[in-house]
C-alpha positions as YAML, in Angstrom:
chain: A
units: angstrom
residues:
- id: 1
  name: UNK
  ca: [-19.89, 0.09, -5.11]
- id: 2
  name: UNK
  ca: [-16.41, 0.55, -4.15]
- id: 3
  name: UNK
  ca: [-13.57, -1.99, -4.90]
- id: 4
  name: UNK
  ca: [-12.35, -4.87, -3.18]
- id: 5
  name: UNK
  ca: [-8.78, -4.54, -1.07]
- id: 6
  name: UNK
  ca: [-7.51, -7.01, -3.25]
- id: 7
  name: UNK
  ca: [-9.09, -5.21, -6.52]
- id: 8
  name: UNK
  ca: [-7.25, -2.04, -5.55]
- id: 9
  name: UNK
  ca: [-3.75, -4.17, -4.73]
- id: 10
  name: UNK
  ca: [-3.74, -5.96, -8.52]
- id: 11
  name: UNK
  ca: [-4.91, -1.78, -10.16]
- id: 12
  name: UNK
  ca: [-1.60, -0.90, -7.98]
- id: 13
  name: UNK
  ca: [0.06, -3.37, -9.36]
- id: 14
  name: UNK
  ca: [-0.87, -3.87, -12.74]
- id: 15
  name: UNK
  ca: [-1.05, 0.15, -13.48]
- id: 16
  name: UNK
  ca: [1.08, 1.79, -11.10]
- id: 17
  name: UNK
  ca: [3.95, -1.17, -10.10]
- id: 18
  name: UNK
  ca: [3.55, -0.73, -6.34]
- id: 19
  name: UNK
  ca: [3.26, -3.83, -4.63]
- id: 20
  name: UNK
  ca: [0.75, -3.15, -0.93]
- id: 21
  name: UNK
  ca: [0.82, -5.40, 1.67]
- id: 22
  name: UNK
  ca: [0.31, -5.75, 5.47]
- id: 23
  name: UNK
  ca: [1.67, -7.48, 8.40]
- id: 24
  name: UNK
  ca: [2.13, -8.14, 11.24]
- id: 25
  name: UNK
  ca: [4.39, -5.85, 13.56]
- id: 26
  name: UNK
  ca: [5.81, -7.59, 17.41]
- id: 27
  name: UNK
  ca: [3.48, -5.21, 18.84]
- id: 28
  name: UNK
  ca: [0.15, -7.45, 17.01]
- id: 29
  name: UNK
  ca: [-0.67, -4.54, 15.19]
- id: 30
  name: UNK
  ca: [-0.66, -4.86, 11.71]
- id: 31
  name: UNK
  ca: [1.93, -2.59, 9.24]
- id: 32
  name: UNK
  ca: [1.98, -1.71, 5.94]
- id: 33
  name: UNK
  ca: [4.34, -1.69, 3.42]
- id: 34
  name: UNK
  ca: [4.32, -0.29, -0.53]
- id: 35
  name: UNK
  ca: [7.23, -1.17, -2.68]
- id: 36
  name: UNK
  ca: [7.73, -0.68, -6.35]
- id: 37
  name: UNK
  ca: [7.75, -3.90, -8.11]
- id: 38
  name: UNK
  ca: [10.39, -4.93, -10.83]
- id: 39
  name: UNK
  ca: [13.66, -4.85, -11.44]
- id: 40
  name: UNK
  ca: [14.70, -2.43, -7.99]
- id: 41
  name: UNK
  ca: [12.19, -3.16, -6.01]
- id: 42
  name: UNK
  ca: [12.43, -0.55, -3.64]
- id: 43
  name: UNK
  ca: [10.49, -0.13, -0.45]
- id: 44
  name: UNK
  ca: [8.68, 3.28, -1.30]
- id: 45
  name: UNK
  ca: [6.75, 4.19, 2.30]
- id: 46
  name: UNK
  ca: [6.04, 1.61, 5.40]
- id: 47
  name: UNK
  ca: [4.21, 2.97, 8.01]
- id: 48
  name: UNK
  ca: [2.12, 1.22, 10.75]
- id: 49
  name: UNK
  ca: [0.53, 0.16, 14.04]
- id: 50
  name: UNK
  ca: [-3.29, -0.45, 13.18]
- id: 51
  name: UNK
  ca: [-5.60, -3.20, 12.98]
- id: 52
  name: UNK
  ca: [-5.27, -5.12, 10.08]
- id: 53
  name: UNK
  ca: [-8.08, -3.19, 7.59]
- id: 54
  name: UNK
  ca: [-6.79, 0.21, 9.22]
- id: 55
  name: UNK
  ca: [-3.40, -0.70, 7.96]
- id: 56
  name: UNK
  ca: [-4.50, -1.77, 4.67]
- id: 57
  name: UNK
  ca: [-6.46, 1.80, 4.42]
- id: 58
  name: UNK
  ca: [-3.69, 4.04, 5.16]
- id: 59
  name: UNK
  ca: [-1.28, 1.85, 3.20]
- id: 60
  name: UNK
  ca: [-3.98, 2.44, 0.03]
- id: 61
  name: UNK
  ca: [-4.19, 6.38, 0.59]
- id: 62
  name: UNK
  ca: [-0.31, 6.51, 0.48]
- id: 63
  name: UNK
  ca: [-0.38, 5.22, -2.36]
- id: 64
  name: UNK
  ca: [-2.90, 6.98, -4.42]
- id: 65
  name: UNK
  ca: [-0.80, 10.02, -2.65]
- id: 66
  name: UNK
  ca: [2.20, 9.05, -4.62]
- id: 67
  name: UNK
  ca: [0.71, 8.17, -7.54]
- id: 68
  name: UNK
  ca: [-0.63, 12.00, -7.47]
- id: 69
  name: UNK
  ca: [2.81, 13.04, -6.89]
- id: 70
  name: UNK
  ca: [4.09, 11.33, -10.00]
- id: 71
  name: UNK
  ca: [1.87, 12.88, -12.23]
- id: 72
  name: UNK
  ca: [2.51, 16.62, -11.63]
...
């Protein structure tokens, strides 16, 4: 059984300090953003135009993308 969306944001979170959420763009399609949580806070990727679990999908594989990055 695969986890939750908001299973996988609190693992980001609480493992990797990337904060993902979506919203909602002018266009009503939905956006996400990942930003590293703490003391800089930085947006890390944003990236959008999707319905709202589309966004929330890509937004997810970017970050499992990164997280792969860090590691090497």
């Amino acid at each position: 059984m695969a986890p939750l969306f908001c299973q996988a944001q609190t693992w980001l979170r609480e493992k990797h300090n990337m904060n993902l959420e979506a919203y909602q763009a002018d266009s009503g399609d939905y956006v996400y953003s990942l930003t590293s949580t703490g003391p800089n806070n930085q947006r890390l990727w944003q990236d959008g135009n999707w319905p709202y679990f589309e966004a929330l999908t890509h937004g997810l594989a970017k970050a499992i993308e990164i997280i792969k990055q860090r590691q090497k």
